[in-house]
Amino acid sequence: MKNQKLTTKSVVLTGMLTAVLSVLSIVQIPMPSGVPITLQTFAVAFCGYVLGWKLGGAAAALYLVLGAIGVPVYAGMSSGFGCLFGAAGGFIFGFIPMAIVCGLGIRKGFKGKGIVFGILGLALCHLFGVIQFSIVTGNGLIQSVLVASMPYWVKDIISVVGAEIVAIAVRKALVASSVMSYGEAA
């Protein structure tokens, strides 16, 4: 019985954080590259930091599936396979490994591990994004890095750091309210 409640809580938390990711994707600042500025990297890192690697990855995967089937959850309330396989779609695919790596960063270890893992997750997300951007636009990899990745790194690193700070407070509140235990999401 206790495991069933834990499972229900995990499903609800995963759904709630998928909703947070969806809401933070709505507001966008269009860029000439076709890759908009959003709060998605904050939200993806937040999912991983709060839920851990398994459920954080599941929240990002659920977000990808919702958008793919037509729910307007991607940047600017867009959706569909056209977004997934367009110039910026690689970043959406990259959200899954980013959330997983951020989730691994919350496990016990050295101080600052979450930030280091968050930056590694960002690197994976940008790698997915740059490769697809390069393929879709016909630009070389270096050109794609300069156009679709480099302009976003400062904002994305600030997002990851901010997400970890907020996630620490949220995890403490969830533990204090008995919604989750310290080791549950790790």
PDB file of N, CA and C in Angstrom, residues 35-75:
ATOM      1  N   VAL A  35      16.087  29.800 -33.122  1.00  0.00           N
ATOM      2  CA  VAL A  35      16.105  29.181 -31.798  1.00  0.00           C
ATOM      3  C   VAL A  35      15.755  30.287 -30.802  1.00  0.00           C
ATOM      4  N   PRO A  36      14.529  30.279 -30.254  1.00  0.00           N
ATOM      5  CA  PRO A  36      14.108  31.378 -29.384  1.00  0.00           C
ATOM      6  C   PRO A  36      14.734  31.307 -27.992  1.00  0.00           C
ATOM      7  N   ILE A  37      14.711  32.433 -27.303  1.00  0.00           N
ATOM      8  CA  ILE A  37      15.107  32.468 -25.900  1.00  0.00           C
ATOM      9  C   ILE A  37      13.857  32.161 -25.080  1.00  0.00           C
ATOM     10  N   THR A  38      13.969  31.152 -24.208  1.00  0.00           N
ATOM     11  CA  THR A  38      12.857  30.756 -23.344  1.00  0.00           C
ATOM     12  C   THR A  38      13.404  30.427 -21.959  1.00  0.00           C
ATOM     13  N   LEU A  39      12.527  30.010 -21.072  1.00  0.00           N
ATOM     14  CA  LEU A  39      12.938  29.522 -19.749  1.00  0.00           C
ATOM     15  C   LEU A  39      12.953  27.992 -19.715  1.00  0.00           C
ATOM     16  N   GLN A  40      13.012  27.371 -20.884  1.00  0.00           N
ATOM     17  CA  GLN A  40      12.986  25.917 -20.952  1.00  0.00           C
ATOM     18  C   GLN A  40      14.182  25.283 -20.254  1.00  0.00           C
ATOM     19  N   THR A  41      15.378  25.830 -20.425  1.00  0.00           N
ATOM     20  CA  THR A  41      16.542  25.209 -19.796  1.00  0.00           C
ATOM     21  C   THR A  41      16.439  25.295 -18.271  1.00  0.00           C
ATOM     22  N   PHE A  42      15.912  26.391 -17.757  1.00  0.00           N
ATOM     23  CA  PHE A  42      15.647  26.493 -16.318  1.00  0.00           C
ATOM     24  C   PHE A  42      14.698  25.373 -15.906  1.00  0.00           C
ATOM     25  N   ALA A  43      13.595  25.232 -16.624  1.00  0.00           N
ATOM     26  CA  ALA A  43      12.562  24.262 -16.267  1.00  0.00           C
ATOM     27  C   ALA A  43      13.063  22.828 -16.376  1.00  0.00           C
ATOM     28  N   VAL A  44      13.836  22.524 -17.405  1.00  0.00           N
ATOM     29  CA  VAL A  44      14.355  21.161 -17.578  1.00  0.00           C
ATOM     30  C   VAL A  44      15.316  20.826 -16.441  1.00  0.00           C
ATOM     31  N   ALA A  45      16.232  21.743 -16.130  1.00  0.00           N
ATOM     32  CA  ALA A  45      17.158  21.520 -15.016  1.00  0.00           C
ATOM     33  C   ALA A  45      16.380  21.371 -13.712  1.00  0.00           C
ATOM     34  N   PHE A  46      15.375  22.194 -13.516  1.00  0.00           N
ATOM     35  CA  PHE A  46      14.534  22.143 -12.322  1.00  0.00           C
ATOM     36  C   PHE A  46      13.864  20.774 -12.189  1.00  0.00           C
ATOM     37  N   CYS A  47      13.345  20.248 -13.292  1.00  0.00           N
ATOM     38  CA  CYS A  47      12.733  18.913 -13.275  1.00  0.00           C
ATOM     39  C   CYS A  47      13.737  17.867 -12.784  1.00  0.00           C
ATOM     40  N   GLY A  48      14.930  17.899 -13.338  1.00  0.00           N
ATOM     41  CA  GLY A  48      15.952  16.937 -12.926  1.00  0.00           C
ATOM     42  C   GLY A  48      16.367  17.113 -11.481  1.00  0.00           C
ATOM     43  N   TYR A  49      16.575  18.356 -11.064  1.00  0.00           N
ATOM     44  CA  TYR A  49      17.019  18.618  -9.695  1.00  0.00           C
ATOM     45  C   TYR A  49      15.963  18.263  -8.659  1.00  0.00           C
ATOM     46  N   VAL A  50      14.702  18.459  -8.965  1.00  0.00           N
ATOM     47  CA  VAL A  50      13.642  18.152  -8.002  1.00  0.00           C
ATOM     48  C   VAL A  50      13.293  16.673  -8.028  1.00  0.00           C
ATOM     49  N   LEU A  51      13.137  16.101  -9.212  1.00  0.00           N
ATOM     50  CA  LEU A  51      12.621  14.744  -9.336  1.00  0.00           C
ATOM     51  C   LEU A  51      13.695  13.658  -9.349  1.00  0.00           C
ATOM     52  N   GLY A  52      14.932  14.011  -9.612  1.00  0.00           N
ATOM     53  CA  GLY A  52      15.971  13.002  -9.769  1.00  0.00           C
ATOM     54  C   GLY A  52      16.079  12.573 -11.220  1.00  0.00           C
ATOM     55  N   TRP A  53      17.033  11.716 -11.494  1.00  0.00           N
ATOM     56  CA  TRP A  53      17.339  11.404 -12.887  1.00  0.00           C
ATOM     57  C   TRP A  53      16.235  10.624 -13.589  1.00  0.00           C
ATOM     58  N   LYS A  54      15.603   9.678 -12.907  1.00  0.00           N
ATOM     59  CA  LYS A  54      14.573   8.865 -13.574  1.00  0.00           C
ATOM     60  C   LYS A  54      13.319   9.689 -13.868  1.00  0.00           C
ATOM     61  N   LEU A  55      12.758  10.288 -12.832  1.00  0.00           N
ATOM     62  CA  LEU A  55      11.514  11.032 -13.016  1.00  0.00           C
ATOM     63  C   LEU A  55      11.745  12.356 -13.743  1.00  0.00           C
ATOM     64  N   GLY A  56      12.903  12.965 -13.559  1.00  0.00           N
ATOM     65  CA  GLY A  56      13.232  14.184 -14.305  1.00  0.00           C
ATOM     66  C   GLY A  56      13.292  13.892 -15.795  1.00  0.00           C
ATOM     67  N   GLY A  57      13.947  12.787 -16.151  1.00  0.00           N
ATOM     68  CA  GLY A  57      13.980  12.363 -17.550  1.00  0.00           C
ATOM     69  C   GLY A  57      12.589  12.024 -18.071  1.00  0.00           C
ATOM     70  N   ALA A  58      11.774  11.411 -17.203  1.00  0.00           N
ATOM     71  CA  ALA A  58      10.400  11.077 -17.594  1.00  0.00           C
ATOM     72  C   ALA A  58       9.576  12.339 -17.839  1.00  0.00           C
ATOM     73  N   ALA A  59       9.768  13.359 -17.007  1.00  0.00           N
ATOM     74  CA  ALA A  59       9.036  14.620 -17.192  1.00  0.00           C
ATOM     75  C   ALA A  59       9.413  15.265 -18.524  1.00  0.00           C
ATOM     76  N   ALA A  60      10.704  15.257 -18.852  1.00  0.00           N
ATOM     77  CA  ALA A  60      11.147  15.827 -20.132  1.00  0.00           C
ATOM     78  C   ALA A  60      10.622  14.998 -21.307  1.00  0.00           C
ATOM     79  N   ALA A  61      10.612  13.678 -21.163  1.00  0.00           N
ATOM     80  CA  ALA A  61      10.093  12.814 -22.227  1.00  0.00           C
ATOM     81  C   ALA A  61       8.589  13.026 -22.414  1.00  0.00           C
ATOM     82  N   LEU A  62       7.864  13.171 -21.314  1.00  0.00           N
ATOM     83  CA  LEU A  62       6.428  13.428 -21.395  1.00  0.00           C
ATOM     84  C   LEU A  62       6.163  14.758 -22.106  1.00  0.00           C
ATOM     85  N   TYR A  63       6.972  15.759 -21.801  1.00  0.00           N
ATOM     86  CA  TYR A  63       6.871  17.065 -22.467  1.00  0.00           C
ATOM     87  C   TYR A  63       7.059  16.895 -23.978  1.00  0.00           C
ATOM     88  N   LEU A  64       8.077  16.144 -24.371  1.00  0.00           N
ATOM     89  CA  LEU A  64       8.349  15.913 -25.797  1.00  0.00           C
ATOM     90  C   LEU A  64       7.149  15.222 -26.453  1.00  0.00           C
ATOM     91  N   VAL A  65       6.604  14.197 -25.808  1.00  0.00           N
ATOM     92  CA  VAL A  65       5.477  13.451 -26.371  1.00  0.00           C
ATOM     93  C   VAL A  65       4.230  14.331 -26.467  1.00  0.00           C
ATOM     94  N   LEU A  66       3.951  15.100 -25.417  1.00  0.00           N
ATOM     95  CA  LEU A  66       2.770  15.982 -25.450  1.00  0.00           C
ATOM     96  C   LEU A  66       2.835  16.938 -26.635  1.00  0.00           C
ATOM     97  N   GLY A  67       3.993  17.554 -26.823  1.00  0.00           N
ATOM     98  CA  GLY A  67       4.153  18.462 -27.954  1.00  0.00           C
ATOM     99  C   GLY A  67       4.064  17.750 -29.286  1.00  0.00           C
ATOM    100  N   ALA A  68       4.625  16.551 -29.361  1.00  0.00           N
ATOM    101  CA  ALA A  68       4.609  15.793 -30.612  1.00  0.00           C
ATOM    102  C   ALA A  68       3.190  15.443 -31.048  1.00  0.00           C
ATOM    103  N   ILE A  69       2.313  15.150 -30.091  1.00  0.00           N
ATOM    104  CA  ILE A  69       0.942  14.758 -30.448  1.00  0.00           C
ATOM    105  C   ILE A  69       0.012  15.952 -30.635  1.00  0.00           C
ATOM    106  N   GLY A  70       0.557  17.166 -30.491  1.00  0.00           N
ATOM    107  CA  GLY A  70      -0.241  18.343 -30.811  1.00  0.00           C
ATOM    108  C   GLY A  70      -0.629  19.246 -29.664  1.00  0.00           C
ATOM    109  N   VAL A  71      -0.274  18.899 -28.442  1.00  0.00           N
ATOM    110  CA  VAL A  71      -0.556  19.791 -27.317  1.00  0.00           C
ATOM    111  C   VAL A  71       0.441  20.953 -27.409  1.00  0.00           C
ATOM    112  N   PRO A  72      -0.021  22.189 -27.411  1.00  0.00           N
ATOM    113  CA  PRO A  72       0.876  23.339 -27.643  1.00  0.00           C
ATOM    114  C   PRO A  72       1.749  23.689 -26.436  1.00  0.00           C
ATOM    115  N   VAL A  73       2.756  22.853 -26.187  1.00  0.00           N
ATOM    116  CA  VAL A  73       3.626  23.042 -25.026  1.00  0.00           C
ATOM    117  C   VAL A  73       5.027  23.532 -25.385  1.00  0.00           C
ATOM    118  N   TYR A  74       5.386  23.507 -26.661  1.00  0.00           N
ATOM    119  CA  TYR A  74       6.718  23.956 -27.047  1.00  0.00           C
ATOM    120  C   TYR A  74       6.779  25.482 -27.048  1.00  0.00           C
ATOM    121  N   ALA A  75       7.937  26.027 -27.307  1.00  0.00           N
ATOM    122  CA  ALA A  75       8.141  27.479 -27.272  1.00  0.00           C
ATOM    123  C   ALA A  75       7.064  28.218 -28.048  1.00  0.00           C
TER     124      ALA A  75
END
